Amino acid sequence: MPPAAPRSGDAIFASVERVNAELFTLTYGAIVRQLLTDLEEVEEVNKQLDQMGYNIGIRLIDEFLAKSNVSRCVDFKETAEMIAKVGFKMFLGVTASVMNWDADGTCCSIVLEDNPLVDFVELPDTCQGLYYCNILSGVIRGALEMVAMKTEVTWIRDMLRGDDAYELQVKLLKQVPEEYPYKDDE
Amino acid sequence: MAAIYSLYIINKSGGLIFYKDYGSKGRMDTNDSLRVASLWHSMHAISQQLSPTTGCSGIELLEADTFDLHCFQSLTGTKFFVVCEPGTQHMEALLKVVYELYTDYVLKNPFYEMEMPIRCELFDINLTQAVQKDRVVLLGR
């Protein structure tokens, strides 16, 4: 039986049940505000958001794989394209683009023009070190870790801090394929 | 009449996280099912090493005299396999459906701990429905 063809981000996004985007924005905002109240330090909140994103990412990856029918990516370039074109589209309804590849092909930037998490949000002076969307960096890191890639994901540009777009840098640290403890000489 | 005997789900370390038997044949107690799961996990891994073709992702179908075993491995390393009557059709499609049910009712349950045995009622209910629907389709042919 021939494998099913990979589905586009648009097709999947159109086929899932929707919820009011403002409820989503409000829920996320409530989470960030509560974390700021509980933890008080902006750096701690950044870390918690990343951890929460990680926990989401490790579960979300199977959903992504099941719905999108993609086969194993041949290289990291394909992986980044998948995240930007299919992943972001499928889960957030936004298209992202991949740019600024380095010479090895292990580091790139994913740029989001639009970001539903930050509708209506402005950062006050007291929260200047906060990466409001840090959950997204955790999600990508968690998801990639479950498919054998250790990555480092950081924010390069953040519109809430005055830049013109949202830019995430995704750096592949190493591939960690499942090593089975079967050696020929044992 | 084509029939499913049992369904197994194993995590990426080879531990059995879900087992369900459907028929009178191939019924196993807990210890045996754990043994089969570990055995299959190892065989699957060895087959990847032994394969003469490059990029092999492991055994997908095992055909024996009294049963067939269809296996699906997700890119995250979780394996879903079903032991069925020889010649049963559409098992790959069923495994795909089980994978989708797993991503919905197991992974999206915030109280489910990753890699642990699955104890999700909603998953059981929906799985039974999916297998029933499959049976009806098979009988209708």
Short mmCIF file of N, CA and C in Angstrom, two decimals, chain A residues 53-182:
data_model
loop_
_atom_site.label_atom_id
_atom_site.label_comp_id
_atom_site.label_asym_id
_atom_site.label_seq_id
_atom_site.Cartn_x
_atom_site.Cartn_y
_atom_site.Cartn_z
N GLY A 53 6.95 25.09 27.30
CA GLY A 53 6.98 24.85 25.87
C GLY A 53 7.60 23.50 25.55
N TYR A 54 8.63 23.15 26.27
CA TYR A 54 9.29 21.86 26.09
C TYR A 54 8.31 20.72 26.32
N ASN A 55 7.56 20.82 27.43
CA ASN A 55 6.58 19.77 27.74
C ASN A 55 5.48 19.68 26.70
N ILE A 56 5.15 20.80 26.08
CA ILE A 56 4.16 20.77 25.01
C ILE A 56 4.78 20.13 23.77
N GLY A 57 6.02 20.57 23.46
CA GLY A 57 6.69 20.11 22.24
C GLY A 57 6.86 18.60 22.18
N ILE A 58 7.20 17.97 23.32
CA ILE A 58 7.45 16.52 23.28
C ILE A 58 6.18 15.74 22.97
N ARG A 59 5.02 16.34 23.24
CA ARG A 59 3.74 15.69 22.91
C ARG A 59 3.22 16.11 21.55
N LEU A 60 3.51 17.36 21.20
CA LEU A 60 2.97 17.91 19.97
C LEU A 60 3.58 17.26 18.73
N ILE A 61 4.82 16.80 18.84
CA ILE A 61 5.52 16.27 17.68
C ILE A 61 4.78 15.07 17.08
N ASP A 62 4.23 14.18 17.93
CA ASP A 62 3.52 13.03 17.38
C ASP A 62 2.24 13.48 16.68
N GLU A 63 1.58 14.48 17.22
CA GLU A 63 0.39 15.03 16.58
C GLU A 63 0.76 15.57 15.20
N PHE A 64 1.87 16.31 15.16
CA PHE A 64 2.35 16.86 13.91
C PHE A 64 2.62 15.75 12.89
N LEU A 65 3.33 14.71 13.35
CA LEU A 65 3.71 13.63 12.44
C LEU A 65 2.49 12.85 11.96
N ALA A 66 1.53 12.64 12.88
CA ALA A 66 0.33 11.87 12.51
C ALA A 66 -0.51 12.63 11.49
N LYS A 67 -0.70 13.94 11.72
CA LYS A 67 -1.60 14.70 10.84
C LYS A 67 -0.93 15.07 9.52
N SER A 68 0.37 15.29 9.51
CA SER A 68 0.98 15.82 8.30
C SER A 68 1.55 14.74 7.39
N ASN A 69 1.66 13.48 7.86
CA ASN A 69 2.15 12.38 7.02
C ASN A 69 3.52 12.61 6.42
N VAL A 70 4.36 13.39 7.07
CA VAL A 70 5.68 13.62 6.47
C VAL A 70 6.56 12.41 6.70
N SER A 71 7.51 12.22 5.81
CA SER A 71 8.51 11.17 6.02
C SER A 71 9.74 11.84 6.61
N ARG A 72 10.70 11.02 7.00
CA ARG A 72 11.91 11.55 7.66
C ARG A 72 12.59 12.61 6.80
N CYS A 73 12.95 13.73 7.39
CA CYS A 73 13.62 14.79 6.65
C CYS A 73 15.05 14.37 6.35
N VAL A 74 15.54 14.70 5.14
CA VAL A 74 16.89 14.24 4.77
C VAL A 74 17.98 15.04 5.46
N ASP A 75 17.69 16.34 5.69
CA ASP A 75 18.71 17.15 6.37
C ASP A 75 18.02 18.22 7.21
N PHE A 76 18.81 18.97 7.94
CA PHE A 76 18.27 19.98 8.85
C PHE A 76 17.55 21.08 8.10
N LYS A 77 17.98 21.34 6.84
CA LYS A 77 17.33 22.38 6.04
C LYS A 77 15.87 22.02 5.82
N GLU A 78 15.63 20.73 5.52
CA GLU A 78 14.26 20.29 5.30
C GLU A 78 13.46 20.37 6.60
N THR A 79 14.12 20.02 7.69
CA THR A 79 13.46 20.11 9.00
C THR A 79 12.98 21.52 9.29
N ALA A 80 13.86 22.50 9.05
CA ALA A 80 13.51 23.89 9.32
C ALA A 80 12.34 24.33 8.45
N GLU A 81 12.37 23.92 7.19
CA GLU A 81 11.27 24.28 6.27
C GLU A 81 9.96 23.67 6.76
N MET A 82 10.02 22.42 7.23
CA MET A 82 8.83 21.74 7.75
C MET A 82 8.24 22.51 8.92
N ILE A 83 9.11 22.93 9.85
CA ILE A 83 8.64 23.66 11.03
C ILE A 83 7.96 24.95 10.60
N ALA A 84 8.63 25.68 9.70
CA ALA A 84 8.12 27.00 9.30
C ALA A 84 6.85 26.89 8.46
N LYS A 85 6.90 26.01 7.44
CA LYS A 85 5.78 26.00 6.50
C LYS A 85 4.61 25.15 6.98
N VAL A 86 4.88 24.00 7.58
CA VAL A 86 3.79 23.12 7.98
C VAL A 86 3.45 23.29 9.46
N GLY A 87 4.46 23.25 10.30
CA GLY A 87 4.23 23.31 11.74
C GLY A 87 3.54 24.58 12.21
N PHE A 88 4.14 25.72 11.92
CA PHE A 88 3.55 26.98 12.38
C PHE A 88 2.17 27.20 11.78
N LYS A 89 2.02 26.78 10.51
CA LYS A 89 0.74 26.96 9.84
C LYS A 89 -0.34 26.10 10.49
N MET A 90 0.05 24.87 10.78
CA MET A 90 -0.90 23.90 11.33
C MET A 90 -1.38 24.27 12.73
N PHE A 91 -0.48 24.76 13.55
CA PHE A 91 -0.82 25.01 14.95
C PHE A 91 -1.19 26.44 15.26
N LEU A 92 -0.57 27.41 14.59
CA LEU A 92 -0.87 28.80 14.90
C LEU A 92 -1.56 29.52 13.75
N GLY A 93 -1.64 28.85 12.61
CA GLY A 93 -2.28 29.49 11.47
C GLY A 93 -1.46 30.59 10.84
N VAL A 94 -0.17 30.66 11.16
CA VAL A 94 0.67 31.71 10.56
C VAL A 94 1.75 31.08 9.71
N THR A 95 2.13 31.79 8.65
CA THR A 95 3.25 31.27 7.85
C THR A 95 4.52 31.92 8.33
N ALA A 96 5.56 31.10 8.39
CA ALA A 96 6.86 31.62 8.80
C ALA A 96 7.83 31.35 7.66
N SER A 97 8.95 32.07 7.67
CA SER A 97 9.93 31.79 6.62
C SER A 97 11.29 31.51 7.26
N VAL A 98 12.08 30.75 6.51
CA VAL A 98 13.39 30.35 7.01
C VAL A 98 14.45 31.16 6.28
N MET A 99 15.39 31.74 7.04
CA MET A 99 16.46 32.48 6.36
C MET A 99 17.75 32.43 7.16
N ASN A 100 18.76 33.09 6.67
CA ASN A 100 20.05 33.23 7.35
C ASN A 100 20.70 31.90 7.70
N TRP A 101 20.80 31.03 6.71
CA TRP A 101 21.50 29.78 6.94
C TRP A 101 22.99 30.03 7.09
N ASP A 102 23.60 29.28 8.02
CA ASP A 102 25.06 29.41 8.14
C ASP A 102 25.74 28.43 7.18
N ALA A 103 27.06 28.45 7.15
CA ALA A 103 27.80 27.67 6.15
C ALA A 103 27.59 26.15 6.29
N ASP A 104 27.49 25.65 7.56
CA ASP A 104 27.32 24.21 7.75
C ASP A 104 25.90 23.73 7.49
N GLY A 105 24.96 24.64 7.49
CA GLY A 105 23.56 24.22 7.40
C GLY A 105 23.02 23.72 8.73
N THR A 106 23.62 24.18 9.82
CA THR A 106 23.14 23.73 11.14
C THR A 106 22.45 24.84 11.92
N CYS A 107 22.44 26.05 11.37
CA CYS A 107 21.84 27.14 12.13
C CYS A 107 21.05 28.03 11.18
N CYS A 108 19.82 28.36 11.56
CA CYS A 108 19.01 29.21 10.69
C CYS A 108 18.09 30.06 11.53
N SER A 109 17.40 30.98 10.87
CA SER A 109 16.41 31.80 11.56
C SER A 109 15.03 31.52 10.99
N ILE A 110 14.07 31.45 11.89
CA ILE A 110 12.68 31.34 11.45
C ILE A 110 12.03 32.66 11.78
N VAL A 111 11.46 33.30 10.77
CA VAL A 111 10.89 34.63 10.96
C VAL A 111 9.38 34.57 10.86
N LEU A 112 8.72 35.11 11.88
CA LEU A 112 7.26 35.16 11.90
C LEU A 112 6.83 36.58 11.66
N GLU A 113 5.96 36.78 10.66
CA GLU A 113 5.45 38.14 10.47
C GLU A 113 4.34 38.42 11.47
N ASP A 114 3.57 37.36 11.74
CA ASP A 114 2.35 37.49 12.51
C ASP A 114 2.47 36.57 13.72
N ASN A 115 1.93 36.92 14.84
CA ASN A 115 2.06 36.07 16.02
C ASN A 115 0.82 36.20 16.89
N PRO A 116 -0.06 35.20 16.90
CA PRO A 116 -1.32 35.33 17.63
C PRO A 116 -1.16 35.42 19.15
N LEU A 117 0.00 35.04 19.68
CA LEU A 117 0.20 35.10 21.13
C LEU A 117 0.23 36.55 21.62
N VAL A 118 0.69 37.45 20.76
CA VAL A 118 0.96 38.81 21.23
C VAL A 118 -0.04 39.85 20.79
N ASP A 119 -1.21 39.42 20.27
CA ASP A 119 -2.23 40.41 19.91
C ASP A 119 -2.56 41.22 21.15
N PHE A 120 -2.60 42.50 21.02
CA PHE A 120 -2.98 43.44 22.10
C PHE A 120 -1.95 43.56 23.23
N VAL A 121 -0.77 42.96 23.08
CA VAL A 121 0.19 42.98 24.20
C VAL A 121 1.23 44.08 24.06
N GLU A 122 1.53 44.74 25.17
CA GLU A 122 2.65 45.70 25.23
C GLU A 122 3.44 45.39 26.49
N LEU A 123 4.74 45.37 26.39
CA LEU A 123 5.55 45.07 27.58
C LEU A 123 5.79 46.34 28.39
N PRO A 124 5.54 46.29 29.72
CA PRO A 124 5.84 47.47 30.53
C PRO A 124 7.34 47.55 30.82
N ASP A 125 7.77 48.72 31.36
CA ASP A 125 9.20 48.91 31.64
C ASP A 125 9.75 47.91 32.65
N THR A 126 8.87 47.45 33.56
CA THR A 126 9.35 46.54 34.60
C THR A 126 9.65 45.14 34.07
N CYS A 127 9.22 44.85 32.84
CA CYS A 127 9.43 43.50 32.30
C CYS A 127 10.31 43.51 31.07
N GLN A 128 11.28 44.37 31.06
CA GLN A 128 12.04 44.54 29.84
C GLN A 128 12.86 43.32 29.44
N GLY A 129 13.23 42.46 30.38
CA GLY A 129 14.04 41.29 30.00
C GLY A 129 13.19 40.10 29.59
N LEU A 130 11.86 40.29 29.60
CA LEU A 130 10.97 39.15 29.37
C LEU A 130 10.87 38.78 27.91
N TYR A 131 11.02 37.47 27.62
CA TYR A 131 10.73 36.97 26.28
C TYR A 131 9.31 36.42 26.35
N TYR A 132 8.35 37.27 26.00
CA TYR A 132 6.93 36.92 26.17
C TYR A 132 6.57 35.62 25.47
N CYS A 133 7.12 35.38 24.28
CA CYS A 133 6.74 34.19 23.51
C CYS A 133 7.70 33.04 23.71
N ASN A 134 8.37 33.02 24.86
CA ASN A 134 9.38 31.99 25.05
C ASN A 134 8.85 30.58 25.01
N ILE A 135 7.53 30.44 25.16
CA ILE A 135 6.96 29.10 25.08
C ILE A 135 7.24 28.48 23.71
N LEU A 136 7.26 29.33 22.67
CA LEU A 136 7.50 28.82 21.32
C LEU A 136 8.89 28.21 21.18
N SER A 137 9.87 28.81 21.81
CA SER A 137 11.23 28.25 21.68
C SER A 137 11.29 26.90 22.38
N GLY A 138 10.58 26.76 23.50
CA GLY A 138 10.53 25.47 24.19
C GLY A 138 9.84 24.41 23.34
N VAL A 139 8.74 24.81 22.69
CA VAL A 139 7.98 23.85 21.87
C VAL A 139 8.87 23.28 20.77
N ILE A 140 9.60 24.15 20.08
CA ILE A 140 10.46 23.68 18.99
C ILE A 140 11.56 22.77 19.53
N ARG A 141 12.17 23.19 20.63
CA ARG A 141 13.26 22.40 21.21
C ARG A 141 12.76 21.02 21.64
N GLY A 142 11.59 20.98 22.30
CA GLY A 142 11.02 19.70 22.76
C GLY A 142 10.67 18.80 21.60
N ALA A 143 10.01 19.37 20.61
CA ALA A 143 9.58 18.57 19.47
C ALA A 143 10.78 17.96 18.74
N LEU A 144 11.82 18.76 18.51
CA LEU A 144 12.98 18.26 17.78
C LEU A 144 13.74 17.22 18.59
N GLU A 145 13.72 17.37 19.92
CA GLU A 145 14.44 16.40 20.73
C GLU A 145 13.82 15.01 20.59
N MET A 146 12.50 14.94 20.40
CA MET A 146 11.84 13.64 20.25
C MET A 146 12.10 13.00 18.91
N VAL A 147 12.61 13.77 17.95
CA VAL A 147 13.02 13.17 16.68
C VAL A 147 14.54 13.23 16.53
N ALA A 148 15.22 13.02 17.66
CA ALA A 148 16.65 12.77 17.65
C ALA A 148 17.52 13.98 17.35
N MET A 149 17.03 15.21 17.57
CA MET A 149 17.89 16.39 17.33
C MET A 149 17.96 17.24 18.58
N LYS A 150 19.20 17.50 19.02
CA LYS A 150 19.36 18.41 20.16
C LYS A 150 19.61 19.80 19.59
N THR A 151 18.75 20.74 19.98
CA THR A 151 18.87 22.09 19.40
C THR A 151 18.88 23.15 20.48
N GLU A 152 19.30 24.34 20.05
CA GLU A 152 19.24 25.49 20.94
C GLU A 152 18.40 26.52 20.21
N VAL A 153 17.34 27.00 20.87
CA VAL A 153 16.44 27.93 20.20
C VAL A 153 16.40 29.23 20.99
N THR A 154 16.76 30.33 20.33
CA THR A 154 16.79 31.62 21.03
C THR A 154 16.11 32.70 20.20
N TRP A 155 15.67 33.75 20.88
CA TRP A 155 15.01 34.87 20.20
C TRP A 155 16.07 35.88 19.74
N ILE A 156 16.00 36.22 18.44
CA ILE A 156 16.92 37.22 17.90
C ILE A 156 16.20 38.56 17.83
N ARG A 157 14.98 38.52 17.31
CA ARG A 157 14.21 39.76 17.22
C ARG A 157 12.84 39.53 17.86
N ASP A 158 12.35 40.52 18.56
CA ASP A 158 11.08 40.40 19.26
C ASP A 158 10.35 41.72 19.11
N MET A 159 9.17 41.70 18.49
CA MET A 159 8.46 42.95 18.24
C MET A 159 8.05 43.66 19.52
N LEU A 160 7.86 42.89 20.59
CA LEU A 160 7.48 43.52 21.86
C LEU A 160 8.63 44.30 22.46
N ARG A 161 9.83 44.04 21.96
CA ARG A 161 10.99 44.78 22.44
C ARG A 161 11.42 45.86 21.45
N GLY A 162 10.59 46.10 20.46
CA GLY A 162 10.88 47.19 19.53
C GLY A 162 11.41 46.80 18.18
N ASP A 163 11.63 45.48 17.93
CA ASP A 163 12.12 45.09 16.61
C ASP A 163 10.96 45.04 15.62
N ASP A 164 11.30 44.73 14.35
CA ASP A 164 10.26 44.80 13.32
C ASP A 164 9.61 43.46 13.01
N ALA A 165 10.13 42.38 13.61
CA ALA A 165 9.54 41.05 13.34
C ALA A 165 9.92 40.12 14.49
N TYR A 166 9.36 38.90 14.46
CA TYR A 166 9.75 37.89 15.45
C TYR A 166 10.71 36.93 14.77
N GLU A 167 11.93 36.86 15.27
CA GLU A 167 12.91 35.98 14.65
C GLU A 167 13.48 35.03 15.69
N LEU A 168 13.35 33.73 15.40
CA LEU A 168 13.86 32.68 16.28
C LEU A 168 15.08 32.08 15.64
N GLN A 169 16.15 31.94 16.41
CA GLN A 169 17.30 31.26 15.84
C GLN A 169 17.29 29.81 16.30
N VAL A 170 17.31 28.88 15.36
CA VAL A 170 17.31 27.46 15.70
C VAL A 170 18.67 26.89 15.31
N LYS A 171 19.39 26.39 16.31
CA LYS A 171 20.73 25.88 16.04
C LYS A 171 20.78 24.40 16.37
N LEU A 172 21.17 23.60 15.41
CA LEU A 172 21.28 22.16 15.63
C LEU A 172 22.59 21.88 16.35
N LEU A 173 22.51 21.34 17.58
CA LEU A 173 23.73 21.06 18.33
C LEU A 173 24.27 19.69 17.93
N LYS A 174 23.41 18.66 18.03
CA LYS A 174 23.82 17.37 17.48
C LYS A 174 22.64 16.45 17.24
N GLN A 175 22.86 15.50 16.34
CA GLN A 175 21.89 14.46 16.07
C GLN A 175 22.16 13.36 17.08
N VAL A 176 21.09 12.88 17.74
CA VAL A 176 21.31 11.80 18.71
C VAL A 176 20.44 10.59 18.36
N PRO A 177 20.82 9.82 17.36
CA PRO A 177 20.00 8.68 16.97
C PRO A 177 20.00 7.64 18.08
N GLU A 178 18.92 6.85 18.12
CA GLU A 178 18.81 5.79 19.13
C GLU A 178 19.96 4.81 18.97
N GLU A 179 20.79 4.70 19.96
CA GLU A 179 21.91 3.77 19.86
C GLU A 179 21.54 2.48 20.55
N TYR A 180 21.55 1.40 19.82
CA TYR A 180 21.23 0.13 20.45
C TYR A 180 22.51 -0.51 20.95
N PRO A 181 22.50 -1.09 22.13
CA PRO A 181 23.73 -1.62 22.73
C PRO A 181 24.13 -2.97 22.15
N TYR A 182 24.14 -3.06 20.82
CA TYR A 182 24.55 -4.34 20.20
C TYR A 182 25.88 -4.11 19.53
#
